[in-house]
Each structure stands twice: as structure tokens, then as C-alpha cells.
CSV table of C-alpha atoms and ligand atoms in Angstrom, one decimal:
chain,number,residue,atom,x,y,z
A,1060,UNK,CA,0.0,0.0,0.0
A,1061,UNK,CA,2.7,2.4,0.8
A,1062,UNK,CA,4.9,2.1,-2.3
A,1063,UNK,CA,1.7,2.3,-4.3
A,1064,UNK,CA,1.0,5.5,-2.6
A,1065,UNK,CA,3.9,7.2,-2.6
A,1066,UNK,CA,4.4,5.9,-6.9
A,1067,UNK,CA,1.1,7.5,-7.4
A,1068,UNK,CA,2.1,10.6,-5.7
A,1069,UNK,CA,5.7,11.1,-7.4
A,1070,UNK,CA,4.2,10.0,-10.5
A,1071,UNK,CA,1.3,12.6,-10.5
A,1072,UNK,CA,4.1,15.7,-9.6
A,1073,UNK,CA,5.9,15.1,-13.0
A,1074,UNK,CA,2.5,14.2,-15.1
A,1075,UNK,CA,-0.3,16.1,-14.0
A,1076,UNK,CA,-2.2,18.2,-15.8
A,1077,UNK,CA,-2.9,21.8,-15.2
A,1078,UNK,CA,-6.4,22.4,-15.2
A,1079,UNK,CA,-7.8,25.6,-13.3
A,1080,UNK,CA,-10.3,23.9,-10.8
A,1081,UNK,CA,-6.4,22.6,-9.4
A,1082,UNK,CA,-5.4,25.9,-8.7
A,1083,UNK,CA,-8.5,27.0,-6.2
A,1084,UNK,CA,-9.8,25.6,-2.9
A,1085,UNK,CA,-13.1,27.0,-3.3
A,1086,UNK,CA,-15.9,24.2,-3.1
A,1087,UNK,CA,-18.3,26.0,-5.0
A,1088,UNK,CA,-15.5,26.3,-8.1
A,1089,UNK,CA,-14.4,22.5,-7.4
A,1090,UNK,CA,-17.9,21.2,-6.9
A,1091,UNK,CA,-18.7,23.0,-10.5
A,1092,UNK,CA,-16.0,21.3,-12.1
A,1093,UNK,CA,-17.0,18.0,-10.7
A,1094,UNK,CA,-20.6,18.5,-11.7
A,1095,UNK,CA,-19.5,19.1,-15.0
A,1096,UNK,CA,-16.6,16.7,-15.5
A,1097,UNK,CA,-19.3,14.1,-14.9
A,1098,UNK,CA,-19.8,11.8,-18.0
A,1099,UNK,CA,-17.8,14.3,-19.6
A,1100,UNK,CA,-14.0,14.3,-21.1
A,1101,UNK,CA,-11.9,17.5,-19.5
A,1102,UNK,CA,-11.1,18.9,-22.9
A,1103,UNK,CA,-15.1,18.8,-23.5
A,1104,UNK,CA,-16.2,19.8,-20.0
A,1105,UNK,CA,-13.2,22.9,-19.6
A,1106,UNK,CA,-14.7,25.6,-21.9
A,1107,UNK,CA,-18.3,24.5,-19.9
A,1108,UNK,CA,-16.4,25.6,-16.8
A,1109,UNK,CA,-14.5,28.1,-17.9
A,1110,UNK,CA,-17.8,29.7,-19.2
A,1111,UNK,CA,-19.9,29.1,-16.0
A,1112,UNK,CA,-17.2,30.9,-13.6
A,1113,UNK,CA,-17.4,34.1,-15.6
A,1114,UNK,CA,-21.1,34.0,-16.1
A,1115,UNK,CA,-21.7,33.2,-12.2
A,1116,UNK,CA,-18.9,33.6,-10.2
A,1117,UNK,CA,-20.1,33.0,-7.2
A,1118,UNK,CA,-22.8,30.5,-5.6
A,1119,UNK,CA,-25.6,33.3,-5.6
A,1120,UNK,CA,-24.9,34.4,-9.0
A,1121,UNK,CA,-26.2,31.1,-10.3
A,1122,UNK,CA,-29.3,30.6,-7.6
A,1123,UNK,CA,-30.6,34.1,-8.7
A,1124,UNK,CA,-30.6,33.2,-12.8
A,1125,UNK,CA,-33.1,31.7,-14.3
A,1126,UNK,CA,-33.1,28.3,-15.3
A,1127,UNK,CA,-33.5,28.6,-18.8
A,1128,UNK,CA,-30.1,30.6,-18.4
A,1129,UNK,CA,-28.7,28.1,-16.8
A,1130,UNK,CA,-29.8,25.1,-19.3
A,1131,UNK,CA,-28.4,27.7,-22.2
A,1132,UNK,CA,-25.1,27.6,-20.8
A,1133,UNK,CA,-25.4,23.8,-20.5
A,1134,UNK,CA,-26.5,23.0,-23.9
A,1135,UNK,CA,-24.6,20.3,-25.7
A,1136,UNK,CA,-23.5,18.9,-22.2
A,1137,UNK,CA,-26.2,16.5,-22.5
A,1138,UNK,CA,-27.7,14.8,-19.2
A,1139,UNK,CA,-29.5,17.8,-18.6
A,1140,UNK,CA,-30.8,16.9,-15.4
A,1141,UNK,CA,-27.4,17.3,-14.0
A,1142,UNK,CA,-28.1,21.1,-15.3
A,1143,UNK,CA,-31.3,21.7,-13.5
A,1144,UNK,CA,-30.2,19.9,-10.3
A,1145,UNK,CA,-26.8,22.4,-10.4
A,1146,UNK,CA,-29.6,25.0,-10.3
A,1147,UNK,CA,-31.2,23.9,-7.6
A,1148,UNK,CA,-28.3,22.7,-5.6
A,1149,UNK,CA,-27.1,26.8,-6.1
A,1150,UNK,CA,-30.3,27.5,-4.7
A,1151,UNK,CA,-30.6,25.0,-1.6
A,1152,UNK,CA,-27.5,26.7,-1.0
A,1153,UNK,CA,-28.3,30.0,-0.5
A,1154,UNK,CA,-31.5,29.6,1.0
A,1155,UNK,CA,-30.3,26.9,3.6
A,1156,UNK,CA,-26.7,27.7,4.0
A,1157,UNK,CA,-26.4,31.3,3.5
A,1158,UNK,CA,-24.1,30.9,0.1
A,1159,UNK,CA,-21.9,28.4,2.4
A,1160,UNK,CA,-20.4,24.6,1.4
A,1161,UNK,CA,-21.2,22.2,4.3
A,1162,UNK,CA,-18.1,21.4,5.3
A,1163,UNK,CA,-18.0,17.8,6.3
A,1164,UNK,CA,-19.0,14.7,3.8
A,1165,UNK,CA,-22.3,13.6,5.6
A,1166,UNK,CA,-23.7,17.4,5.2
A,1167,UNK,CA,-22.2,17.4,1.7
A,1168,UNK,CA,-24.2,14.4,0.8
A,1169,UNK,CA,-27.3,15.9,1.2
A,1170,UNK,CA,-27.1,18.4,-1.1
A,1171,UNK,CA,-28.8,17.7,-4.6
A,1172,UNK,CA,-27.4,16.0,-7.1
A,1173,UNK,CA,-24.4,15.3,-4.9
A,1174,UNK,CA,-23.5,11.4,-4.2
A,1175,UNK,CA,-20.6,9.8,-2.5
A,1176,UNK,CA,-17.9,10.7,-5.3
A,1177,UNK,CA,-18.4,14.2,-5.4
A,1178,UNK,CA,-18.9,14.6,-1.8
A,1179,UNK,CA,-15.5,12.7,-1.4
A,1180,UNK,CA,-14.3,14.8,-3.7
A,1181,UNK,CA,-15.5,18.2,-2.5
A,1182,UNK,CA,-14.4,17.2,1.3
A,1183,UNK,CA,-10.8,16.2,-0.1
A,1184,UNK,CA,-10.1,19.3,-2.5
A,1185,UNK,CA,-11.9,21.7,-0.7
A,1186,UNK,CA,-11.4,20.9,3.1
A,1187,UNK,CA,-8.5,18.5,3.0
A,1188,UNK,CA,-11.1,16.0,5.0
A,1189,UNK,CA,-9.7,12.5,4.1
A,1190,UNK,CA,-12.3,10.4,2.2
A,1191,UNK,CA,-11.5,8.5,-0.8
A,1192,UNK,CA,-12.5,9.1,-4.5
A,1193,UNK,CA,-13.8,6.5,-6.4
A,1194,UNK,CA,-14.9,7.2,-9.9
A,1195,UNK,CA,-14.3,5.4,-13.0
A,1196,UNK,CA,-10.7,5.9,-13.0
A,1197,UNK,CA,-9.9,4.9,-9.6
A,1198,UNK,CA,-12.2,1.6,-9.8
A,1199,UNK,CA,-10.1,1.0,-12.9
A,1200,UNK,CA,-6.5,1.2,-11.1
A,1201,UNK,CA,-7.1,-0.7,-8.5
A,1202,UNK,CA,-9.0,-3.4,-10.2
A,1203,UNK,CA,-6.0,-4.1,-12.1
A,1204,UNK,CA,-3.0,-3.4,-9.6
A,1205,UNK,CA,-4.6,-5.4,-6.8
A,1206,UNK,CA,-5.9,-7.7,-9.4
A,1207,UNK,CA,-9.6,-7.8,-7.9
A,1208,UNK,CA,-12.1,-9.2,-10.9
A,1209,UNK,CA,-15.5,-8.2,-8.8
A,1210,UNK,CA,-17.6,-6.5,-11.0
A,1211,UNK,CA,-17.2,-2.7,-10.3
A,1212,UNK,CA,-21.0,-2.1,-10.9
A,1213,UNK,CA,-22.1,-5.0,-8.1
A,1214,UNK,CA,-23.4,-4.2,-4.9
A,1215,UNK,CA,-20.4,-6.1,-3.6
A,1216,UNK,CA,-17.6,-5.0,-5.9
A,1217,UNK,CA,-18.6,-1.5,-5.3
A,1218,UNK,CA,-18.4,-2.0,-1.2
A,1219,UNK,CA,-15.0,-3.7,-1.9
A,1220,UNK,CA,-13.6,-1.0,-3.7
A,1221,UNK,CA,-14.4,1.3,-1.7
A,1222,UNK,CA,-13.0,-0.5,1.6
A,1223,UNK,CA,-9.4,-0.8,-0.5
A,1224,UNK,CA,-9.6,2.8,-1.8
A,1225,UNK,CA,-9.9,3.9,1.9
A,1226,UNK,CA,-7.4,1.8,3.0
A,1227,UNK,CA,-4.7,3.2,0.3
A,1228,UNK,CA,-6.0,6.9,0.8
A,1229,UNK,CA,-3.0,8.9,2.2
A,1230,UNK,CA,-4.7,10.3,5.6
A,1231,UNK,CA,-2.3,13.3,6.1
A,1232,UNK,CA,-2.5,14.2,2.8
A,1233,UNK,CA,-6.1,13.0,0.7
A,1234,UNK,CA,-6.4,16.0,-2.2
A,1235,UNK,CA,-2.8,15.1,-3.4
A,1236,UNK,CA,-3.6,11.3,-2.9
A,1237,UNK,CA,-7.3,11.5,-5.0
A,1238,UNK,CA,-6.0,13.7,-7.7
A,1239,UNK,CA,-3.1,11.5,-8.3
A,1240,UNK,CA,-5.0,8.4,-8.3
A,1241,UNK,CA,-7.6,10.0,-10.7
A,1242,UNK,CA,-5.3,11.3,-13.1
A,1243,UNK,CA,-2.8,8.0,-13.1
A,1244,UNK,CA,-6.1,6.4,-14.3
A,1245,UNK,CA,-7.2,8.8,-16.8
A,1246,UNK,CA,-3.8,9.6,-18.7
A,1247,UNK,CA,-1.6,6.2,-17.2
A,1248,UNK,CA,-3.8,3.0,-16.5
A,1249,UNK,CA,-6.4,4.3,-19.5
A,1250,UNK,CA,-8.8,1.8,-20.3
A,1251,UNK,CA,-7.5,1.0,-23.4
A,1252,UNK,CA,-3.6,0.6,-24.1
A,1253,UNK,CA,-2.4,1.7,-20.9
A,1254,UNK,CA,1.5,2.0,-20.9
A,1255,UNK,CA,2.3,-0.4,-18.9
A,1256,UNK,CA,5.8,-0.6,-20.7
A,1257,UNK,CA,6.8,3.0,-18.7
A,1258,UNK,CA,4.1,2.2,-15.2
A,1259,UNK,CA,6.3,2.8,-12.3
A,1260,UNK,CA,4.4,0.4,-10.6
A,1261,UNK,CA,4.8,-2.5,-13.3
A,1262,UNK,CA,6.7,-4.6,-10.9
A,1263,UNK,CA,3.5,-5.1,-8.5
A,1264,UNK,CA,0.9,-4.7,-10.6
A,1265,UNK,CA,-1.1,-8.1,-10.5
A,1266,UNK,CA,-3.2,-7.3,-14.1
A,1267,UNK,CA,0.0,-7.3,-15.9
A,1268,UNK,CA,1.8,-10.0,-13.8
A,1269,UNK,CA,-1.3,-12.1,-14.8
A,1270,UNK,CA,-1.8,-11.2,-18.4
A,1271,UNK,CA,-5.3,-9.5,-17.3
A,1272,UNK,CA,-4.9,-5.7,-18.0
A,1273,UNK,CA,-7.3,-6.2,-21.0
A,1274,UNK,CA,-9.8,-8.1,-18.6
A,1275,UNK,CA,-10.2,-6.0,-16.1
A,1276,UNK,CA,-12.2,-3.7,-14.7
A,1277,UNK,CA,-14.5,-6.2,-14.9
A,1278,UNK,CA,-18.1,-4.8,-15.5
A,1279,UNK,CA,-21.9,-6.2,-15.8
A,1280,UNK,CA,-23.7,-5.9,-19.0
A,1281,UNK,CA,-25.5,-3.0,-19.4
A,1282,UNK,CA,-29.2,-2.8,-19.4
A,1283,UNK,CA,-31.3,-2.6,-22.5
A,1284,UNK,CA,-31.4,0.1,-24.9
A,1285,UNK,CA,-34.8,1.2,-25.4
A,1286,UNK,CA,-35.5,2.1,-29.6
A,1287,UNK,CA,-37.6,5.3,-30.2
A,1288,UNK,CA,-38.8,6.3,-33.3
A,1289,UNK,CA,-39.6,10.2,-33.6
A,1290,UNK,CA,-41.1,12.3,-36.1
A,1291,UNK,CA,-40.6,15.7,-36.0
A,1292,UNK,CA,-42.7,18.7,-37.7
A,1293,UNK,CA,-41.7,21.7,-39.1
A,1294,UNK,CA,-44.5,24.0,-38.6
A,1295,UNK,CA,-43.5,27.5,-40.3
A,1296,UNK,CA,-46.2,30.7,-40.0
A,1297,UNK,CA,-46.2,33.2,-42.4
A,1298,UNK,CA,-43.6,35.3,-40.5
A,1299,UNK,CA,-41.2,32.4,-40.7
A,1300,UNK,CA,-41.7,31.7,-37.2
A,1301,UNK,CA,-41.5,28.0,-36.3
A,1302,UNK,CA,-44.0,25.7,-33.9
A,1303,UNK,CA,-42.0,24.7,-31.0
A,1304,UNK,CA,-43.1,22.9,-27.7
A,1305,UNK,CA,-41.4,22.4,-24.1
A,1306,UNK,CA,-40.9,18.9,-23.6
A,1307,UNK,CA,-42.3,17.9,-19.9
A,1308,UNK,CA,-41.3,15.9,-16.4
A,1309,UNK,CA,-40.1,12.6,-16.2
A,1310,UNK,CA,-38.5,12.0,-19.8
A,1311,UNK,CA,-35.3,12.8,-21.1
A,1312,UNK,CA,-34.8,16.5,-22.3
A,1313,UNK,CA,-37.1,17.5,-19.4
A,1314,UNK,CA,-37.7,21.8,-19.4
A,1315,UNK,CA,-36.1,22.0,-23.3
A,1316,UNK,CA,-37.9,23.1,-26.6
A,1317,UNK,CA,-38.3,21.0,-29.3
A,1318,UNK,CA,-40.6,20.9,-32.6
A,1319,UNK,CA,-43.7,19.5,-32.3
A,1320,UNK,CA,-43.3,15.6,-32.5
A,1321,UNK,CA,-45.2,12.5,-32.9
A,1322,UNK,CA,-43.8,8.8,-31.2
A,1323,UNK,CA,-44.1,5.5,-32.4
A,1324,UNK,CA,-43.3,2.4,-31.1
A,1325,UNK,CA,-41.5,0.8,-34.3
A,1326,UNK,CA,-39.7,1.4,-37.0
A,1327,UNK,CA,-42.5,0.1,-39.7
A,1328,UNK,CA,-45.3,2.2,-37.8
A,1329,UNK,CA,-43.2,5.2,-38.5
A,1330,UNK,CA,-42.0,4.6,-42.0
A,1331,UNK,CA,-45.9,3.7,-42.7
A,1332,UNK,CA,-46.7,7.1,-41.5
A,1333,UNK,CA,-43.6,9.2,-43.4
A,1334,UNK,CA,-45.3,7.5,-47.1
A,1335,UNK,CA,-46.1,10.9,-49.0
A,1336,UNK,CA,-44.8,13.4,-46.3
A,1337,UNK,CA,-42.1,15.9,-47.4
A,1338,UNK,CA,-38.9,14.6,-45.4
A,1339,UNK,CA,-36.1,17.2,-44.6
A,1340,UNK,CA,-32.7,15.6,-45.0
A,1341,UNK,CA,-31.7,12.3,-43.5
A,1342,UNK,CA,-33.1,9.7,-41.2
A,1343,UNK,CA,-31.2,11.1,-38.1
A,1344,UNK,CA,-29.9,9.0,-35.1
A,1345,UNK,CA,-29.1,9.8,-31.7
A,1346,UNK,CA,-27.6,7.6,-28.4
A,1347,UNK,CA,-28.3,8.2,-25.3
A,1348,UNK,CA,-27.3,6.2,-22.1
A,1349,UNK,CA,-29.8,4.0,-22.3
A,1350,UNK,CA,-32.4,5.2,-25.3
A,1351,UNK,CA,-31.6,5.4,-28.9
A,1352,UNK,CA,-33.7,7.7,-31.2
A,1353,UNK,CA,-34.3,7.1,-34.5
A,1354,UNK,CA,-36.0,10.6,-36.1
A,1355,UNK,CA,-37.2,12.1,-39.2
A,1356,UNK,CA,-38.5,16.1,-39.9
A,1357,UNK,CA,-40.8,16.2,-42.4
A,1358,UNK,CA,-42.6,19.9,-43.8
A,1359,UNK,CA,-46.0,19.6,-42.3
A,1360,UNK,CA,-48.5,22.4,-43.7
A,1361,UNK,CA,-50.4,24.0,-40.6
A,1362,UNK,CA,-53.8,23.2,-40.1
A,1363,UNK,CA,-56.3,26.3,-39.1
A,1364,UNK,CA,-56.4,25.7,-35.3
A,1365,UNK,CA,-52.6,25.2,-34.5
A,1366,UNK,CA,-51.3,28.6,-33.5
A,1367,UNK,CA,-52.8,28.3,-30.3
A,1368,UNK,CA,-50.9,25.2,-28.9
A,1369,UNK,CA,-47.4,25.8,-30.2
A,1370,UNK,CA,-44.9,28.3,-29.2
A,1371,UNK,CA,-43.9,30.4,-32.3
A,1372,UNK,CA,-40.0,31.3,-32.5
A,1373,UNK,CA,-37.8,32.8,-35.0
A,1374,UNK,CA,-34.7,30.8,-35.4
A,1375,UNK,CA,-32.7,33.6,-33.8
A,1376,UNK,CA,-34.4,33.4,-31.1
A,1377,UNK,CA,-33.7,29.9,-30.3
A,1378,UNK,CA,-30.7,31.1,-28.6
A,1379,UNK,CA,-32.9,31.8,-25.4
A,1380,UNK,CA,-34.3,28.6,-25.6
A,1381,UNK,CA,-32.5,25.2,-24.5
A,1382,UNK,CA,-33.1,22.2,-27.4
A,1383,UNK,CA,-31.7,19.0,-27.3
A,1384,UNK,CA,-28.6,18.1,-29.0
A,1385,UNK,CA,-31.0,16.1,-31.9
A,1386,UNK,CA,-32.5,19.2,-32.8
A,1387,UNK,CA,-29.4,21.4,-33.1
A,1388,UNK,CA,-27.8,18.7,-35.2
A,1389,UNK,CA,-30.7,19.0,-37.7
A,1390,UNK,CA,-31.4,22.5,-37.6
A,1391,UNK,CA,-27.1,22.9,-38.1
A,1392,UNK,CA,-27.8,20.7,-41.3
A,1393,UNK,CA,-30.4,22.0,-43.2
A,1394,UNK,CA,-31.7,25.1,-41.6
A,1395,UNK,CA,-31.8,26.6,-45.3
A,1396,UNK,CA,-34.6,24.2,-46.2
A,1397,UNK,CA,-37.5,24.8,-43.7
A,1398,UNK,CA,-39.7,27.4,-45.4
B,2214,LIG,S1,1.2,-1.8,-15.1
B,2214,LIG,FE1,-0.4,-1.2,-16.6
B,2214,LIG,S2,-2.3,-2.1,-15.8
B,2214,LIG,FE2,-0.8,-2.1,-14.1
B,2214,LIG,S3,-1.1,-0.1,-13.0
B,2214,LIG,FE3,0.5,0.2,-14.6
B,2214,LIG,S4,-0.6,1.0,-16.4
B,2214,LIG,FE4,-2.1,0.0,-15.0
């Protein structure tokens, strides 16, 4: 344990990165950039962060805007949940802390949209308080240097992991110890080809002694995708306005704008229904995490009654109003065809 700490330490000193949520101590800056970096590379998530600091600099600044703002400054993030719970975390905070962080895990916990990672990590960074990170990168590195083959995403393997993570965590000195572990993982022990040829801790490291870096982390198969077939219409008025709708609670793209849209359950039903309509460019397809949509915008000619249900926006105006990723990609493709 205490070569392994020490490796990752030296190791990290010559190798790390410099990325600006290392240079502050502030929990509100640091829990940003964690809230962000989730399910998100750091050369995607730094301009996201780099943007949100100067819009809101502090807590209150971002509690007192309004959520479309917020989801604005979010767009192309995707998981925009984790956008309307930074809002309301920003607000929870000024209303029930006066601005402040809590400054121990347990309180930290019970904030919104914070779970043990980002508590951990907030406490560490922050507050120097010495609880482990475990995150995708850590699970990784010591799966393979302890050689443990528990699945990470069991009930089990994640208890286990956690217990060793603890256990290696330098007490005296836990931010240094969970960014080095981190970033050994995300630029050393990658998940694929890691360079184990230049590891300084090849000697001991069971995966490689084994011939199971490839194997491991181990990981259960994922759950099923659900299909979605969506048809999209492009409503125009005579002022080249277009018919948009805010999609509702407990879907995905919850509080965003989109055009108006029928579902079907399969592909024939929605190929049935697109015989004779006036497609716009291609069959478009997006992935989520566990959803993948299959959609189509056809020209639909407005019937008498629709004005009244649909909100009517110039295109320039879509800048004040948050659309999903799908929509963007269409509208960057053939925005030149819709009237
Ligand atoms: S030897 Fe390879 S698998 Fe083992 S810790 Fe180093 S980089 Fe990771």
C-alpha cells in the first residue's frame, strides 16, 4: 500500500495536468467542475467551466438566474438533469446555508445531485477531510493493480472497492492522494492501451503480472437500450416563425424546446406514416445512455387551429431557448430548407 501511494504521488508531480479547478480551494469552483466533468471528457467539459465561472462567479450568482439561463449555458452537455439539479443545488445553498459549502462529507451528501464521489471529492479538495475518491478511474487502477475481478457495478464490488480505496488513501495528505489516483487512471492506467511498458508500478501490478490488464475492470452488461422512433414537424407561419413545444417531467430533455413531435413504437409504424410526407434531409440518429432515437423532420403544412398550442419562434431566437442536441444537429444541417 505504501509504495503504491507514494508511486502515485511522485508519478502525479511530474505528469499532471494543469487544469484551473487545481489551482482553487473554493468548493463552490471545485464542486462546479465535478458537476460538470461528470460523463464528460476534461477537454469537452473545460470551456463549460471556464464559461460558467465568468457568467456566475459565485454561488448566488447562479441561484438568482433563471433556469433557462442556466440550461443555455449547458447546452450540448447532455444529461440535462445534471443542469437543472446544479440550479437547484445553487439555490438549496443560499437559502439553507447562506451561500456556504457544508463542510463535512455527511452534510455534503445531502445536497442535490451530490453522491458519495463528489462529496468525497468536494471534502478532499476543498477541506482536506480524508475520504476516498472513487470514480471510474480509480475503480479501474485498482482493479488491475490489486488484481480484484468483482464486477465494479455489483453491490459487492462496489463495497469492496471502496474499503481498498480507503485503506490506500493517504490520511495526512487525501487531495494530493485523490487527484493523483484520478489522473494516473485517466492519462496512465487508461482503459485502453495503458503503458504499462513506462508504469512505475509494473513490478507489483497483479493485471499485468497475470496477463489481465485487457480483462479487467470487470463490469456487468449494461441494461437494454430502449428504440424510439420520432417524427418531428416543421410548422412555419407566415412570419417564418416556427412551432415549437417544451418537452415535460419525467423524460429525457425535461424543461427543453423541441418541434412539435409525434412517437411511435417501431420502426415500420413510422415509415408507414412518413409514405407521402415531405422529409427534410436524412433519417437522423441519436444515443443516449440508455435510449436510442431514431427521427425524421418532415414539412408539415399547418392546419387552421394550431397557433394556439405551439410556441412560435424565429430561429434567432432559439438562442434563449434550450433544445436537445438532436435538434441542433438538424437545424445545423439544413436550416436553409425549412420554409
Ligand atoms: S502496469 Fe499497466 S495495468 Fe498495471 S497499473 Fe500500470 S498501467 Fe495500469
Amino acid at each position: 500500500m505504501n509504495a503504491l501511494r507514494q508511486a502515485l504521488q511522485d508519478w502525479y508531480k511530474d505528469h499532471q495536468r494543469d487544469l484551473p479547478w487545481r489551482h482553487t480551494q473554493d468548493p463552490y469552483f471545485i464542486w462546479l467542475s465535478e458537476i460538470i466533468l461528470q460523463q464528460t471528457r476534461v477537454d469537452q467539459g473545460l470551456p463549460y467551466y471556464q464559461r460558467f465561472t465568468k457568467t456566475f462567479p459565485t454561488v448566488q450568482d447562479l441561484a438568482n438566474a433563471a433556469q433557462q439561463e442556466v440550461l443555455n449555458l449547458w447546452q450540448g452537455l447532455g444529461y440535462y438533469s445534471r443542469g437543472r439539479n446544479l440550479h437547484a443545488t445553487a439555490q438549496q445553498l443560499t437559502l439553507e446555508h447562506n451561500g456556504e459549502f457544508p463542510k463535512t462529507y455527511q452534510d455534503l451528501l445531502k445536497l442535490k445531485g451530490v453522491g458519495p464521489y463528489t462529496a468525497a471529492a468536494i471534502a478532499s479538495f476543498a477541506f482536506n477531510l480524508p475520504h476516498a475518491v472513487v470514480d471510474g478511474n480509480v475503480f479501474r487502477v485498482l482493479s488491475r493493480y490489486f488484481g480484484v475481478d468483482l464486477a465494479i457495478n455489483s453491490p459487492e464490488g462496489k463495497r469492496q472497492f471502496e474499503a481498498l480505496a480507503g485503506e490506500l488513501l493517504d490520511q495526512h495528505n487525501p487531495a494530493l492522494h485523490n487527484q493523483a489516483i484520478m489522473e494516473f487512471g485517466a492519462l496512465q492506467c487508461k482503459p485502453v492501451s495503458p503503458n504499462c511498458a513506462v508504469c512505475p508500478v509494473q513490478e507489483s501490478c497483479m493485471a499485468l503480472l497475470s496477463n489481465k490488464v485487457a480483462q479487467l475492470p470487470l463490469k456487468l452488461k449494461k441494461v437494454k437500450v430502449r428504440k424510439r422512433f420520432f417524427v418531428y414537424h416543421i410548422l412555419a407561419n407566415a412570419q417564418n416563425e416556427l412551432a415549437f413545444s417544451k418537452r415535460g417531467p419525467k423524460d429525457i430533455w425535461e424543461g427543453l424546446y423541441e418541434f412539435p413531435l409525434t412517437e411511435f413504437d417501431t420502426l415500420d409504424e413510422m415509415l408507414a406514416y412518413l409514405g407521402g410526407e415531405q422529409i427534410i434531409g436524412e433519417r437522423f440518429q441519436h444515443v443516449l445512455t440508455h435510449q436510442r432515437i431514431e427521427a425524421y423532420f418532415i414539412k408539415t403544412t399547418p392546419k387552421e387551429n394550431f397557433k394556439s398550442n405551439y410556441l412560435m419562434l424565429d430561429l434567432k431566437a432559439l438562442t434563449d431557448h434550450p433544445i436537445p442536441r438532436l435538434i441542433d444537429k438538424f437545424l445545423i444541417a439544413h436550416s436553409g430548407e425549412l420554409f
